[in-house]
Short mmCIF file of C-alpha atoms in Angstrom, two decimals:
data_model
loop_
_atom_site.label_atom_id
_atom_site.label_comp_id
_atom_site.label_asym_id
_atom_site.label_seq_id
_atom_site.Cartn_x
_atom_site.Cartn_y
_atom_site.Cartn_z
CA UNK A 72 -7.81 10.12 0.04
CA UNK A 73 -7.44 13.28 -2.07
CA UNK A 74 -8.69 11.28 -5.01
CA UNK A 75 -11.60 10.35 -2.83
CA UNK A 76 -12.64 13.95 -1.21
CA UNK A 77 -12.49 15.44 -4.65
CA UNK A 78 -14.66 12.60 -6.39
CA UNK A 79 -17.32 12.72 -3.41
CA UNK A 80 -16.87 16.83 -2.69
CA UNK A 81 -15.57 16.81 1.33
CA UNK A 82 -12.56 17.50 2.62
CA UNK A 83 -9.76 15.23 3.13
CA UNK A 84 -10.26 14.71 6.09
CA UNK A 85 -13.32 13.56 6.32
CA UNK A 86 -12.17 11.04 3.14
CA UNK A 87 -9.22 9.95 5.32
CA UNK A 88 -11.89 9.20 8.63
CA UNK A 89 -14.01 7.25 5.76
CA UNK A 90 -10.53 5.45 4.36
CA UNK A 91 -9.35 4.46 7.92
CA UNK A 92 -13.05 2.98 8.99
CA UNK A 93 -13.08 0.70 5.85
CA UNK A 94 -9.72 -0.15 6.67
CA UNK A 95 -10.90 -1.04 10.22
CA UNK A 96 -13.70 -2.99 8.55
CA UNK A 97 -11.31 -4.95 6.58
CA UNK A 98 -13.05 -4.31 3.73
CA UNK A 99 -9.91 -2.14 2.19
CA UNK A 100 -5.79 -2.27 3.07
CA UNK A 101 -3.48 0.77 3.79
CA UNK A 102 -0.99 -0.55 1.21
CA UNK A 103 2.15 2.25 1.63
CA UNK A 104 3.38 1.98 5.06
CA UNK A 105 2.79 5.25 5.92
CA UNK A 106 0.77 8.42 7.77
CA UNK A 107 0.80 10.59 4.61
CA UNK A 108 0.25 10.14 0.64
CA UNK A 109 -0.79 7.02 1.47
CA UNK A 110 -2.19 4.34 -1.04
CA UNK A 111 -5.34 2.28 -0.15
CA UNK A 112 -7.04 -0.97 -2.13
CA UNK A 113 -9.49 -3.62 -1.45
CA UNK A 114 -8.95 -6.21 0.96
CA UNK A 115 -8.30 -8.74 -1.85
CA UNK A 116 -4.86 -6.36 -3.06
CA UNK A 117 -3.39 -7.28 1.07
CA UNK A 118 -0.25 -9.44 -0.41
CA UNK A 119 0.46 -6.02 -2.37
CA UNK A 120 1.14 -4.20 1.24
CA UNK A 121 4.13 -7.34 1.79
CA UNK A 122 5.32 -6.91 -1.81
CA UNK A 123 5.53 -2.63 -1.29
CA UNK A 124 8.84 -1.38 0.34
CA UNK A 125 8.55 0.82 3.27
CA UNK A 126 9.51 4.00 2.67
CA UNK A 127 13.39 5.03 3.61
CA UNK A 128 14.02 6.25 6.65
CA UNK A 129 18.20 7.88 7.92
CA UNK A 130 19.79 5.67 10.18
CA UNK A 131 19.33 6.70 14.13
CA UNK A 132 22.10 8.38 15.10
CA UNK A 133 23.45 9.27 11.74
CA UNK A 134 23.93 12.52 10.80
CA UNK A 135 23.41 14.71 7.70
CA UNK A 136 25.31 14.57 4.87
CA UNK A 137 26.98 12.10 2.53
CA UNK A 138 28.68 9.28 4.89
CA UNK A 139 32.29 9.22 5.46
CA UNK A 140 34.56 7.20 2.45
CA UNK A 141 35.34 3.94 4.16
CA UNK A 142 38.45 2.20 2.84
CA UNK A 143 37.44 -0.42 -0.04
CA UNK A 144 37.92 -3.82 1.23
CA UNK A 145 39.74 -6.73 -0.82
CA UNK A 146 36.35 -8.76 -2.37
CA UNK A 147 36.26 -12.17 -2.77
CA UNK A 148 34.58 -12.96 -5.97
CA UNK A 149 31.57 -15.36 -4.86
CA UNK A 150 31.46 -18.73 -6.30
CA UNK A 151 29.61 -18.94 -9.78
CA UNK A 152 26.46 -21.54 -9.49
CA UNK A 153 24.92 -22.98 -12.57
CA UNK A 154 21.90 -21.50 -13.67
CA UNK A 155 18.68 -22.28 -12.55
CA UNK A 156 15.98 -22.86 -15.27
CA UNK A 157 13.39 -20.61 -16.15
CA UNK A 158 9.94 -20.83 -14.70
CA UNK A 159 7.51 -22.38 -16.72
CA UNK A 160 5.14 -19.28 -17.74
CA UNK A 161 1.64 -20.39 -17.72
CA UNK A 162 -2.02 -18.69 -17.65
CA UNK A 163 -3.09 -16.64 -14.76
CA UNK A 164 -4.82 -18.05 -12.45
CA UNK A 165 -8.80 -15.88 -11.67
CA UNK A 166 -9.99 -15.30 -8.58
CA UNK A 167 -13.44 -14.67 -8.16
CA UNK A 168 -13.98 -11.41 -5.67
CA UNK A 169 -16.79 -11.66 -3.39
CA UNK A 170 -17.57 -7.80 -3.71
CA UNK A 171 -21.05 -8.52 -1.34
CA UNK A 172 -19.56 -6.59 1.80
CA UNK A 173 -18.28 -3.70 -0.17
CA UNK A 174 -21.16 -3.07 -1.89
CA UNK A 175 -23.15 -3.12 1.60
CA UNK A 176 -20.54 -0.50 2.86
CA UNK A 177 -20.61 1.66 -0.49
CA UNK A 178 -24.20 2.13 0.16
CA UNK A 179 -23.77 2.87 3.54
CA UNK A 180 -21.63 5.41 2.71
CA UNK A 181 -23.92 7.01 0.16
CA UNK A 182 -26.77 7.08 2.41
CA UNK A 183 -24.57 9.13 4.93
CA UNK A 184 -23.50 11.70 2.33
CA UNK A 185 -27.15 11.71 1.43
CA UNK A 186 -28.20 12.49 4.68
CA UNK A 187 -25.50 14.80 4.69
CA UNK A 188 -26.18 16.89 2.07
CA UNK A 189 -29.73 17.10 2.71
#
């Protein structure tokens, strides 16, 4: 959003109302899991948002501070499996984006900061 408001001149804000309406349009993903410094992409990045780890969060109803040393338990080394082979690496596979709908909103969006401006 910051990246945004600077490139268009506005305020944050206002980039953030513009982030969370494309989001609501489906034509971008929130892909961070969270309310701020958050990271958006097109709708076409969404199996990015599964592969992202939320941010960490303390334990309710732990306190502050390094936890208390717990006693190591014996460990029973776990049983050693052959192996697996590697994946055979091949070419990528394209995907043609259909960018039709985005483009529609982009210029909706620069008419409105036309008309905003003027």
């Amino acid at each position: 959003a910051t990246t945004l408001a600077a490139a268009l001149g506005m305020s944050v804000k206002a980039a953030c109302a513009i982030l969370d309406e494309l989001v609501r349009l489906e034509v971008a993903v929130e892909v961070t899991h969270r309310h701020s410094r958050r990271l958006f992409g097109l709708a076409g990045l969404a199996p990015l948002r599964q592969a992202a780890a939320p941010p960490r969060r303390p334990l309710p109803g732990r306190g502050r501070g390094r936890p208390r040393e717990v006693p190591a338990a014996v460990e029973v080394p776990p049983e050693i499996l052959a192996p697996a082979p590697p994946p055979r690496a091949g070419p990528l596979e394209r995907r043609a984006f259909d960018y039709g709908d985005l483009e529609a909103a982009m210029q909706a969006v620069d008419a409105a900061i036309r008309k905003t401006r003027a």
